[in-house]
């Protein structure tokens, strides 16, 4: 019964993972015909590469920042969508769209919105005489603005997923509890911080940990919006691995970069599964 | 007796019946198994980029390959992919040991040397009819250490300067800038003029056009990534001067948008009337002729800018075909390349002068064609490309295009060096030193 799923995971996850590990301890290039074991040389080499160090820092910054924003945004959205109101279903559908639509298409849309020449945001600011046409903010050209842009676009993409999870958790809270709190005189924020959020903590953990894993391992938004630029200031581990391993032809170093965070991700995955289990039990 | 006579079959009847049966069997099997009917026909699979000039793909897919296929009883299948997908696709084909017979790269694919045939015999075959290939083609497809041609180059794309004549005329340069110093001087005047304000559009991003423009600047100041023998030579006074110059050029004439560009951004910028100068292939002027005829009259071309040491620029794109070791139709692929060169004049015209020949005698009247283009205003707009080989060179200049050079190119070490200094993220000295160290690290891996 589980055989198709097992085959799928082995073929599409297990085999590439094993190959990445095998490559990472070799000197394999894209055109190599022989395999030479080099031990941990690639891992030592990348630690001396300033671009890799920057990518590592950016990966954490990108993941942590976007997950904080996702958590805040999805909690607000989940609370807003909890109670029935006319058009709620339609609104839920709209909010889910960024998650359902291919991330590449969404990112291309944002690329044009943030484009140096055709940015609709810049156009509005210029028309309002808030900025000069030739000195407008370069959303993807200034390191800080570029990092902010990729974080916000990724947040936009990830928020629906977290919202759906939190919404499920929210609706599972028995209505008697907040009602009893209201009778006892608890206001909205007191109920939120002392009842709702503590009760949803296991499910919030699930949303955050799954989101963090997705974010750590994804390069689509960054690849489409900035390609890691300006001058590597938005480079993250997956994009650096792609540039080195595929475009730069050094498969071994690319593989070493890509599996560098595996220990961190394994711990995150373990915590995610544990949280999911606890959420299921409660 | 009558039984015997009843069983007797005349020779005529036998031939008729068996003939009909054989014909029927043949027709039936041909109907049911058409691939068997075409067993004699070979297949040639080609993958290449979606050409910037749609007319080229129309000619290549719809005319040349069809005629070639009919002549050689071969079913030619052409797949087109986007520029950004080429390397990933090549890596996938090599990994699977399966794919196309002819794979076209847009830069020298030295890293794949062990996975491809030696293309020497294709060069030799073409040479007998059209003479030797240009040095640019050899330096882009030959490994002097292994003596192997790891690719075959049919054409390259020049990388001239594109300037707005109306703007540059107002600051004393009616024919555009001729040197990097003039670009700085005129670009500054245009940028600072309150009535104009247009920035220069030399990219500082992690993309193809920036890679080319920064190499042109580096070389024209006398610097280079490697020397003629393939040793890293980046950390030099010449490189430092080039980096300092770019820092000033950025600060005086550009905006931070140059850090966010993709390969089409400078095209869009100058076509939209925003930029005063860009370094790009003739895609800029061809787009203008098609979509913006008024702007087309204003955008003119210049040869590579001259620096303190020389006038030089990289090719913009280097067409490099490879035949994989695992290709199923190697002989067909070789013959196809030979015949493509034999018909290169048509290819040159179909590309609207975008693809320049690596075997110049294939387009003997190239200067006449460039000097009288019906779409150009003035009609000799493209004449400056007539002596392109005096200033165009290969990636890896003054050495060969090696795998290490390819990795330096594709990981954008040089644009990053210039960009960090331009933004004061690093001092010019520190930026050059960091880039030199990175080049040494990369070269060390490929030794």
XYZ file of C-alpha atoms in Angstrom:
729
model
C 0.000 0.000 0.000
C 2.831 2.359 0.876
C 5.103 1.071 -1.853
C 4.395 3.871 -4.392
C 5.061 6.494 -1.743
C 8.242 4.747 -0.632
C 9.442 4.418 -4.223
C 8.662 8.079 -4.846
C 10.622 9.201 -1.796
C 13.547 6.913 -2.527
C 13.758 7.946 -6.186
C 13.229 11.673 -5.835
C 14.629 12.388 -2.379
C 16.760 9.476 -1.204
C 18.852 8.914 -4.321
C 19.641 12.616 -4.961
C 20.501 13.054 -1.295
C 22.898 10.097 -1.307
C 24.412 11.336 -4.579
C 24.879 14.818 -3.132
C 26.699 13.296 -0.169
C 28.843 11.106 -2.429
C 29.712 14.097 -4.633
C 30.485 16.323 -1.673
C 33.427 14.131 -0.636
C 34.806 13.888 -4.160
C 36.387 16.166 -6.745
C 33.517 15.638 -9.221
C 32.965 18.254 -11.881
C 30.029 18.338 -14.316
C 32.194 16.766 -16.989
C 34.068 14.296 -14.786
C 34.414 10.725 -15.922
C 36.214 9.424 -12.819
C 35.462 9.564 -9.121
C 38.147 10.569 -6.614
C 37.484 10.584 -2.902
C 38.847 13.763 -1.268
C 37.378 13.491 2.215
C 36.231 16.736 3.805
C 38.344 18.953 1.546
C 35.323 20.601 -0.083
C 33.790 21.448 3.275
C 37.060 22.980 4.470
C 37.400 24.909 1.199
C 33.951 26.448 1.347
C 34.584 27.655 4.871
C 37.372 29.789 3.411
C 35.058 31.215 0.768
C 33.664 34.630 1.852
C 30.675 34.228 -0.485
C 29.703 31.011 1.260
C 29.978 32.621 4.698
C 27.794 35.470 3.490
C 25.301 33.003 2.007
C 25.157 31.167 5.309
C 24.443 34.382 7.212
C 21.888 35.421 4.603
C 20.143 32.044 4.835
C 19.550 32.538 8.536
C 18.553 36.187 8.099
C 16.215 35.332 5.225
C 14.619 32.396 7.044
C 14.252 33.937 10.493
C 12.970 37.303 9.215
C 10.477 35.810 6.818
C 9.205 33.314 9.399
C 8.655 36.043 11.990
C 6.670 38.032 9.429
C 4.792 34.912 8.341
C 3.912 34.096 11.922
C 2.598 37.581 12.696
C 0.756 37.924 9.393
C -0.776 34.468 9.395
C -1.956 34.812 13.009
C -3.723 38.059 12.149
C -5.222 36.533 9.003
C -6.326 33.388 10.821
C -8.037 35.436 13.527
C -9.702 37.628 10.915
C -10.947 34.647 8.939
C -12.112 32.590 11.928
C -15.572 34.068 12.376
C -18.178 33.837 9.669
C -18.908 36.895 7.526
C -20.241 37.402 4.013
C -17.591 36.545 1.433
C -15.347 34.686 3.881
C -14.963 31.704 1.584
C -14.012 33.893 -1.340
C -11.514 35.793 0.804
C -9.977 32.550 2.018
C -9.642 31.467 -1.593
C -7.920 34.740 -2.518
C -5.525 34.474 0.399
C -4.634 30.953 -0.572
C -3.753 31.949 -4.143
C -0.101 32.936 -3.570
C 0.514 29.458 -2.170
C -1.401 27.640 -4.885
C 0.125 29.573 -7.783
C 3.593 28.469 -8.884
C 6.142 30.480 -6.930
C 8.064 31.231 -10.124
C 5.082 32.984 -11.689
C 4.417 35.003 -8.554
C 8.080 35.943 -8.327
C 8.139 37.067 -11.957
C 5.187 39.330 -11.199
C 7.074 40.803 -8.259
C 10.181 41.219 -10.389
C 8.231 43.570 -12.626
C 6.633 45.324 -9.659
C 10.119 45.966 -8.256
C 11.864 46.513 -11.614
C 14.254 49.450 -11.860
C 12.480 50.828 -14.901
C 8.866 49.657 -14.775
C 8.218 49.429 -11.040
C 4.624 50.400 -10.365
C 5.601 51.346 -6.819
C 8.285 53.712 -8.087
C 5.896 55.067 -10.702
C 3.403 56.013 -7.999
C 6.114 57.589 -5.850
C 7.405 59.612 -8.819
C 3.893 60.758 -9.753
C 3.341 61.842 -6.169
C 6.636 63.799 -6.387
C 7.998 61.881 -3.447
C 11.074 60.734 -5.377
C 13.042 61.924 -8.396
C 12.661 59.878 -11.580
C 16.415 59.357 -11.907
C 17.058 58.790 -8.192
C 14.171 56.528 -7.329
C 14.676 53.695 -4.819
C 16.167 50.641 -6.500
C 14.229 47.884 -4.788
C 16.498 45.159 -6.083
C 19.644 47.241 -6.602
C 20.370 48.393 -3.037
C 21.623 45.585 -0.764
C 19.283 46.372 2.135
C 16.273 47.074 -0.065
C 16.995 43.937 -2.076
C 17.141 41.754 1.025
C 13.978 43.383 2.321
C 12.280 42.774 -1.018
C 13.131 39.081 -1.208
C 12.058 38.572 2.407
C 8.719 40.292 1.800
C 8.031 38.396 -1.424
C 8.873 35.103 0.261
C 6.620 36.062 3.184
C 3.844 36.806 0.692
C 4.303 33.342 -0.757
C 4.510 31.438 2.533
C 1.814 33.222 4.512
C -1.207 31.342 3.100
C 0.288 27.993 4.070
C 0.789 29.121 7.669
C -2.632 30.782 7.701
C -4.372 27.564 6.705
C -2.537 25.613 9.408
C -3.280 28.218 12.077
C -6.883 28.497 10.966
C -7.285 24.757 11.450
C -5.774 25.062 14.921
C -7.938 28.032 15.778
C -11.181 26.362 14.816
C -10.194 23.353 16.946
C -10.255 25.455 20.141
C -13.586 24.783 21.902
C -15.692 27.937 21.716
C -16.627 27.608 25.417
C -13.134 28.590 26.526
C -12.907 32.072 24.949
C -16.585 32.584 25.793
C -15.901 31.803 29.454
C -12.932 34.164 29.375
C -15.144 36.893 27.924
C -17.684 36.372 30.694
C -14.856 36.756 33.189
C -14.033 40.110 31.614
C -10.992 39.171 29.485
C -10.505 41.486 26.519
C -9.380 40.581 23.015
C -5.629 40.800 23.650
C -5.787 39.061 27.019
C -7.753 36.212 25.438
C -5.335 36.139 22.509
C -2.102 36.040 24.486
C -3.239 34.016 27.488
C -5.661 31.552 25.931
C -5.629 31.376 22.141
C -1.907 31.485 21.431
C -0.876 29.118 24.280
C -3.483 26.624 23.112
C -2.272 26.941 19.526
C 1.390 26.703 20.368
C 1.895 23.139 19.071
C 0.243 24.009 15.759
C 2.192 27.262 15.509
C 5.358 25.222 15.972
C 4.334 23.032 13.062
C 3.719 26.034 10.822
C 6.976 27.732 11.760
C 9.175 24.665 11.514
C 7.763 23.517 8.185
C 8.014 27.090 6.910
C 11.609 27.342 8.093
C 12.578 24.131 6.328
C 10.886 25.257 3.098
C 12.624 28.627 3.325
C 16.077 27.244 4.094
C 15.926 24.971 1.086
C 14.265 27.273 -1.449
C 16.010 29.579 -3.898
C 13.235 30.407 -6.355
C 12.359 33.872 -5.092
C 15.994 34.924 -4.774
C 17.034 33.398 -8.086
C 14.273 35.174 -9.978
C 14.413 38.523 -8.210
C 18.114 39.143 -7.610
C 20.151 36.086 -8.646
C 21.932 36.559 -5.334
C 22.901 40.160 -6.067
C 23.709 42.941 -5.637
C 27.218 41.494 -5.339
C 26.127 38.397 -3.380
C 24.298 40.370 -0.686
C 21.154 38.237 -1.108
C 22.926 34.997 -1.888
C 21.642 32.070 0.194
C 22.897 28.515 0.544
C 20.672 26.922 -2.150
C 21.401 29.630 -4.741
C 25.136 29.561 -3.963
C 25.080 25.774 -4.395
C 23.363 26.156 -7.770
C 25.773 28.829 -9.003
C 28.806 26.826 -7.925
C 27.650 23.318 -8.768
C 25.679 23.783 -11.981
C 26.659 27.126 -13.498
C 30.228 26.998 -12.192
C 30.502 23.279 -13.095
C 31.994 22.277 -9.721
C 29.538 19.568 -8.693
C 31.511 18.519 -5.636
C 31.689 21.957 -4.063
C 28.071 22.664 -5.001
C 27.050 19.438 -3.285
C 29.114 20.300 -0.214
C 27.410 23.693 -0.006
C 23.957 22.193 -0.474
C 24.307 19.594 2.275
C 26.129 21.869 4.699
C 22.894 22.645 6.503
C 21.615 19.086 6.571
C 22.334 18.623 10.309
C 20.394 21.811 11.101
C 17.550 20.775 8.826
C 17.420 17.269 10.267
C 16.996 18.727 13.769
C 14.351 21.130 12.445
C 12.552 18.280 10.690
C 12.639 16.177 13.864
C 11.190 19.056 15.870
C 8.560 19.667 13.182
C 7.449 16.054 13.239
C 7.442 16.001 17.031
C 5.359 19.161 17.141
C 3.015 17.745 14.544
C 2.595 14.614 16.641
C 1.915 16.615 19.777
C -0.549 18.813 17.930
C -2.317 15.694 16.724
C -2.498 14.254 20.254
C -3.904 17.413 21.800
C -6.894 -36.506 -61.020
C -9.500 -33.855 -60.682
C -8.376 -33.440 -57.056
C -4.869 -33.095 -58.178
C -5.814 -30.567 -60.835
C -7.882 -28.724 -58.244
C -4.808 -28.371 -56.025
C -2.618 -27.301 -58.908
C -1.571 -23.682 -58.826
C -0.248 -22.043 -61.912
C 2.980 -20.034 -61.749
C 1.089 -16.863 -62.627
C -1.449 -17.443 -59.869
C 1.320 -18.213 -57.373
C 3.130 -14.953 -58.152
C -0.149 -13.049 -57.969
C -1.188 -14.502 -54.614
C 2.179 -14.299 -52.934
C 2.789 -10.828 -54.365
C -0.514 -9.620 -53.018
C 0.184 -11.245 -49.677
C 3.618 -9.691 -49.399
C 2.279 -6.293 -50.419
C -0.569 -6.586 -47.948
C 1.792 -7.673 -45.215
C 4.085 -4.808 -46.013
C 1.316 -2.266 -46.044
C -0.185 -3.618 -42.862
C 3.082 -3.574 -40.979
C 3.875 -0.109 -42.312
C 0.483 1.019 -41.102
C 0.823 -0.630 -37.722
C 4.524 -0.003 -37.207
C 5.445 3.196 -39.048
C 8.754 3.434 -37.211
C 9.841 0.212 -38.915
C 8.912 1.682 -42.268
C 11.224 4.559 -41.494
C 13.938 2.306 -40.150
C 16.384 3.617 -42.663
C 15.809 7.187 -41.644
C 18.151 8.510 -38.981
C 17.435 11.091 -36.319
C 19.502 14.110 -35.357
C 18.556 15.888 -32.142
C 19.719 19.452 -31.604
C 19.207 21.761 -28.656
C 20.003 25.449 -28.699
C 18.800 28.726 -27.270
C 15.756 30.569 -28.498
C 17.558 33.024 -30.713
C 17.145 36.701 -30.006
C 16.172 37.210 -33.660
C 13.038 35.095 -34.244
C 13.782 35.065 -37.962
C 16.907 33.031 -37.320
C 14.985 30.211 -35.597
C 12.396 30.367 -38.352
C 15.091 29.825 -40.955
C 17.021 27.280 -38.886
C 14.037 25.160 -37.848
C 11.816 25.638 -40.862
C 14.216 25.794 -43.778
C 17.793 24.742 -43.128
C 17.177 21.696 -40.948
C 14.275 20.573 -43.142
C 16.351 20.739 -46.300
C 19.343 19.153 -44.600
C 17.150 16.384 -43.200
C 15.639 15.627 -46.616
C 19.068 15.542 -48.231
C 20.512 13.179 -45.604
C 17.386 11.116 -44.972
C 17.403 12.312 -41.394
C 14.652 13.472 -39.130
C 16.099 16.615 -37.517
C 14.552 17.566 -34.200
C 15.396 21.018 -32.845
C 14.606 21.908 -29.244
C 14.935 25.465 -27.994
C 15.655 26.440 -24.411
C 16.072 29.724 -22.578
C 19.607 31.053 -22.012
C 19.395 30.510 -18.279
C 18.579 26.831 -18.667
C 21.521 25.856 -20.862
C 24.013 24.851 -18.180
C 21.482 23.000 -16.060
C 20.267 21.115 -19.120
C 23.809 20.206 -20.147
C 24.587 18.908 -16.655
C 21.412 16.812 -16.753
C 22.237 15.301 -20.158
C 25.770 14.443 -19.098
C 24.533 12.932 -15.871
C 21.989 10.794 -17.730
C 24.402 10.085 -20.600
C 21.495 10.720 -22.884
C 20.145 13.699 -24.726
C 20.822 15.599 -27.897
C 23.397 14.855 -30.554
C 24.287 18.512 -30.898
C 24.213 20.770 -27.859
C 24.804 24.476 -28.282
C 26.346 26.547 -25.485
C 26.572 30.321 -25.522
C 29.965 30.387 -23.860
C 32.971 28.071 -24.093
C 32.046 24.794 -22.324
C 35.536 23.745 -21.307
C 34.286 21.941 -18.200
C 32.646 19.308 -20.401
C 35.828 18.396 -22.273
C 35.855 14.792 -21.045
C 32.267 14.239 -22.151
C 32.570 15.380 -25.757
C 34.233 14.252 -28.959
C 37.347 15.920 -30.236
C 35.894 18.336 -32.776
C 39.175 18.661 -34.633
C 37.944 16.705 -37.648
C 34.974 19.040 -38.048
C 37.311 22.020 -38.037
C 39.617 20.235 -40.483
C 36.759 19.409 -42.831
C 35.493 22.999 -42.827
C 39.029 24.338 -43.163
C 39.541 22.607 -46.491
C 36.782 24.698 -48.013
C 36.697 27.927 -45.989
C 40.175 28.328 -44.528
C 41.200 28.507 -40.880
C 38.791 29.587 -38.149
C 39.368 32.940 -36.499
C 41.594 33.054 -33.427
C 38.566 33.933 -31.297
C 36.967 30.577 -32.185
C 40.131 28.601 -31.524
C 40.799 30.306 -28.181
C 37.205 29.561 -27.174
C 37.085 25.884 -28.104
C 40.605 24.478 -27.833
C 42.543 23.145 -24.863
C 46.262 23.582 -25.612
C 47.228 21.212 -22.784
C 45.247 18.246 -24.040
C 45.353 19.371 -27.696
C 41.628 18.761 -27.908
C 38.910 20.858 -29.515
C 36.156 20.492 -26.909
C 33.600 22.353 -29.061
C 33.016 23.741 -32.515
C 32.169 27.388 -32.921
C 30.231 28.481 -35.968
C 29.722 32.089 -34.933
C 30.109 34.805 -32.343
C 28.193 37.972 -31.518
C 29.975 41.337 -31.334
C 29.561 43.538 -28.276
C 29.684 47.175 -29.422
C 28.663 50.326 -27.574
C 25.158 51.714 -28.105
C 24.773 55.436 -27.476
C 22.016 58.022 -27.774
C 23.293 60.399 -30.432
C 20.850 63.166 -29.503
C 22.123 63.226 -25.914
C 25.819 62.852 -26.659
C 25.644 65.602 -29.314
C 24.550 68.030 -26.628
C 27.690 67.434 -24.575
C 30.189 67.664 -27.400
C 30.366 64.045 -28.544
C 28.189 63.821 -31.686
C 29.736 60.473 -32.600
C 29.537 59.062 -29.101
C 32.383 58.242 -26.732
C 35.504 56.694 -28.205
C 37.364 56.015 -24.969
C 36.460 55.071 -21.412
C 37.595 58.559 -20.352
C 35.171 60.122 -22.829
C 32.408 57.877 -21.519
C 33.081 59.231 -18.042
C 33.314 62.827 -19.216
C 30.296 62.835 -21.530
C 28.273 60.552 -19.295
C 28.870 62.860 -16.348
C 27.812 65.939 -18.350
C 24.585 64.247 -19.477
C 23.839 62.935 -15.997
C 24.468 66.306 -14.300
C 22.561 68.317 -16.887
C 19.261 69.243 -15.213
C 17.469 69.070 -18.559
C 18.794 65.620 -19.381
C 19.841 63.567 -16.348
C 20.129 60.252 -18.199
C 22.495 57.795 -16.545
C 25.044 55.576 -18.266
C 23.987 51.918 -18.355
C 27.084 49.802 -17.749
C 25.842 46.973 -15.530
C 27.339 45.943 -12.185
C 25.155 42.945 -11.629
C 25.505 39.152 -11.675
C 24.519 38.643 -15.299
C 25.918 38.132 -18.790
C 26.153 41.722 -20.050
C 27.946 42.905 -16.921
C 30.370 40.005 -17.191
C 31.241 41.139 -20.713
C 31.380 44.882 -20.013
C 33.587 44.455 -16.954
C 36.023 42.289 -18.865
C 36.207 44.896 -21.633
C 37.024 47.548 -19.027
C 39.556 45.321 -17.269
C 41.394 44.368 -20.458
C 41.408 47.867 -21.912
C 43.166 49.055 -18.755
C 45.738 46.278 -19.186
C 44.437 43.889 -16.521
C 43.208 40.332 -16.974
C 42.083 37.323 -14.955
C 44.912 35.180 -16.276
C 48.047 35.580 -18.359
C 48.679 33.958 -21.732
C 49.914 30.799 -19.983
C 46.833 30.374 -17.844
C 48.233 31.677 -14.549
C 46.088 33.951 -12.380
C 47.175 37.535 -12.957
C 44.288 39.584 -11.624
C 46.015 41.372 -8.765
C 47.847 44.082 -10.694
C 48.100 47.834 -10.899
C 46.165 47.698 -14.181
C 43.249 45.909 -12.528
C 43.313 48.368 -9.656
C 43.180 51.302 -12.080
C 40.197 49.711 -13.855
C 38.366 49.174 -10.557
C 39.028 52.749 -9.452
C 37.807 53.998 -12.817
C 34.580 51.979 -12.571
C 33.999 53.315 -9.071
C 34.202 56.850 -10.424
C 32.100 56.023 -13.477
C 29.373 54.576 -11.253
C 29.401 57.486 -8.841
C 29.433 60.172 -11.526
C 27.159 58.713 -14.173
C 25.033 55.813 -12.916
C 22.301 54.851 -10.467
C 22.045 51.811 -8.164
C 19.741 50.142 -10.665
C 22.847 48.723 -12.367
C 23.233 46.353 -9.406
C 19.845 44.767 -10.020
C 19.979 44.134 -13.733
C 19.359 41.042 -15.760
C 20.690 40.701 -19.339
C 17.707 42.508 -20.859
C 17.608 45.441 -18.435
C 20.043 47.662 -20.333
C 18.119 46.979 -23.564
C 14.902 48.074 -21.905
C 16.553 51.075 -20.301
C 17.958 52.595 -23.463
C 14.883 51.723 -25.535
C 12.693 53.419 -22.943
C 14.787 56.567 -23.343
C 16.304 56.406 -19.895
C 19.946 55.487 -20.526
C 22.550 57.384 -22.517
C 24.954 54.515 -23.250
C 24.994 50.730 -22.931
C 27.388 47.980 -23.984
C 25.374 45.323 -25.750
C 24.941 43.292 -28.896
C 22.906 44.709 -31.754
C 19.789 43.362 -30.057
C 19.302 46.933 -28.864
C 19.224 48.509 -32.306
C 17.292 45.652 -33.888
C 14.604 45.930 -31.207
C 14.445 49.668 -31.759
C 14.042 49.250 -35.516
C 11.124 46.925 -34.947
C 9.335 48.505 -32.006
C 10.504 52.097 -31.736
C 11.640 53.526 -35.100
C 12.042 57.062 -33.724
C 14.369 55.873 -30.986
C 16.143 53.703 -33.534
C 17.299 56.846 -35.331
C 18.885 58.125 -32.115
C 20.669 54.960 -31.012
C 23.973 54.571 -32.835
C 26.849 52.149 -32.470
C 30.473 52.516 -31.431
C 33.338 50.017 -31.449
C 34.681 48.861 -28.095
C 35.884 51.771 -25.983
C 39.598 52.425 -25.880
C 41.323 52.316 -22.525
C 44.768 53.476 -21.439
C 46.309 50.285 -22.861
C 44.146 49.039 -25.736
C 40.757 49.015 -27.442
C 39.171 45.694 -26.691
C 35.921 43.955 -25.757
C 34.728 40.438 -25.336
C 32.422 38.732 -27.771
C 28.911 39.131 -26.457
C 27.915 35.534 -27.102
C 30.049 32.650 -28.404
C 28.068 29.928 -30.155
C 29.759 26.649 -29.210
C 28.296 23.373 -30.456
C 29.387 20.151 -28.794
C 28.822 16.551 -29.824
C 28.546 14.444 -26.701
C 30.562 11.259 -26.407
C 27.273 9.484 -25.881
C 25.509 11.079 -28.865
C 23.632 8.547 -30.957
C 24.237 10.191 -34.321
C 27.791 11.487 -34.143
C 28.472 11.367 -37.864
C 25.227 13.144 -38.662
C 26.070 15.833 -36.118
C 29.485 16.416 -37.663
C 28.068 16.607 -41.165
C 25.385 19.014 -39.969
C 28.006 21.414 -38.597
C 30.022 21.262 -41.796
C 26.930 21.997 -43.873
C 25.864 24.792 -41.524
C 29.147 26.545 -42.223
C 28.714 25.950 -45.954
C 25.458 27.885 -45.759
C 26.614 30.451 -43.240
C 25.924 33.489 -45.402
C 22.234 32.653 -45.188
C 22.578 32.175 -41.444
C 24.260 35.567 -41.124
C 21.422 37.244 -43.009
C 18.722 35.306 -41.152
C 20.215 36.466 -37.852
C 20.058 40.062 -39.093
C 23.849 40.383 -38.659
C 23.682 39.113 -35.083
C 25.767 35.954 -35.678
C 29.181 36.758 -37.124
C 31.110 34.028 -38.952
C 33.989 32.160 -37.338
C 35.046 31.355 -40.898
C 35.028 34.826 -42.500
C 35.228 33.654 -46.146
C 31.730 32.169 -45.740
C 30.374 35.731 -45.905
C 32.723 37.334 -48.437
C 30.686 40.500 -48.867
C 30.169 41.122 -45.167
C 31.380 44.721 -45.239
C 29.030 45.560 -48.111
C 26.113 43.993 -46.267
C 26.948 45.831 -43.048
C 27.322 49.107 -44.893
C 23.914 49.069 -46.512
C 21.292 47.660 -44.204
C 17.756 48.549 -45.330
C 16.394 48.662 -41.777
C 19.143 50.799 -40.284
C 19.100 54.591 -40.054
C 21.534 55.588 -41.406
C 21.931 52.575 -43.611
C 25.608 52.192 -42.690
C 24.893 52.048 -38.965
C 26.361 48.551 -38.720
C 29.456 49.340 -40.793
C 31.500 49.835 -37.617
C 31.218 46.079 -37.067
C 33.224 45.489 -40.235
C 36.494 45.502 -38.293
C 35.104 43.818 -35.181
C 37.895 41.254 -35.114
C 40.421 44.001 -34.456
C 38.839 44.625 -31.038
C 36.805 41.513 -30.103
C 38.385 38.740 -28.117
C 37.548 35.640 -26.118
C 36.745 35.078 -22.463
C 40.056 34.172 -20.913
C 42.056 36.722 -22.909
C 45.031 36.719 -23.307
C 44.880 32.963 -22.677
C 42.405 30.283 -23.648
C 38.875 29.768 -22.360
C 39.484 27.079 -19.770
C 37.213 25.389 -17.251
C 38.607 27.619 -14.504
C 37.888 30.715 -16.591
C 34.389 29.347 -17.135
C 33.787 28.999 -13.392
C 35.168 32.491 -12.716
C 32.802 33.723 -15.429
C 29.708 31.870 -14.232
C 30.168 32.687 -10.557
C 30.513 36.396 -11.399
C 33.785 37.006 -9.578
C 34.729 39.978 -11.781
C 31.388 41.874 -11.635
C 31.373 41.350 -7.862
C 34.870 42.832 -7.583
C 33.867 45.966 -9.484
C 30.519 46.271 -7.717
C 31.936 46.026 -4.201
C 34.445 48.759 -4.916
C 31.859 50.927 -6.657
C 29.609 50.781 -3.593
C 32.476 51.189 -1.115
C 31.648 47.809 0.310
C 35.400 47.281 -0.032
C 38.309 49.503 -0.985
C 39.440 48.972 -4.579
C 42.635 47.341 -3.270
C 40.709 44.949 -1.021
C 38.191 44.127 -3.763
C 40.973 43.254 -6.211
C 42.779 41.168 -3.601
C 39.597 39.276 -2.674
C 38.769 38.576 -6.328
C 42.338 37.464 -6.992
C 42.171 35.041 -4.059
C 38.880 33.662 -5.298
C 40.323 33.203 -8.801
C 43.332 31.379 -7.340
C 41.016 29.132 -5.329
C 38.998 28.315 -8.466
C 42.061 27.804 -10.662
C 43.501 25.526 -7.979
C 40.466 23.257 -8.184
C 40.766 22.784 -11.937
C 44.493 22.023 -12.115
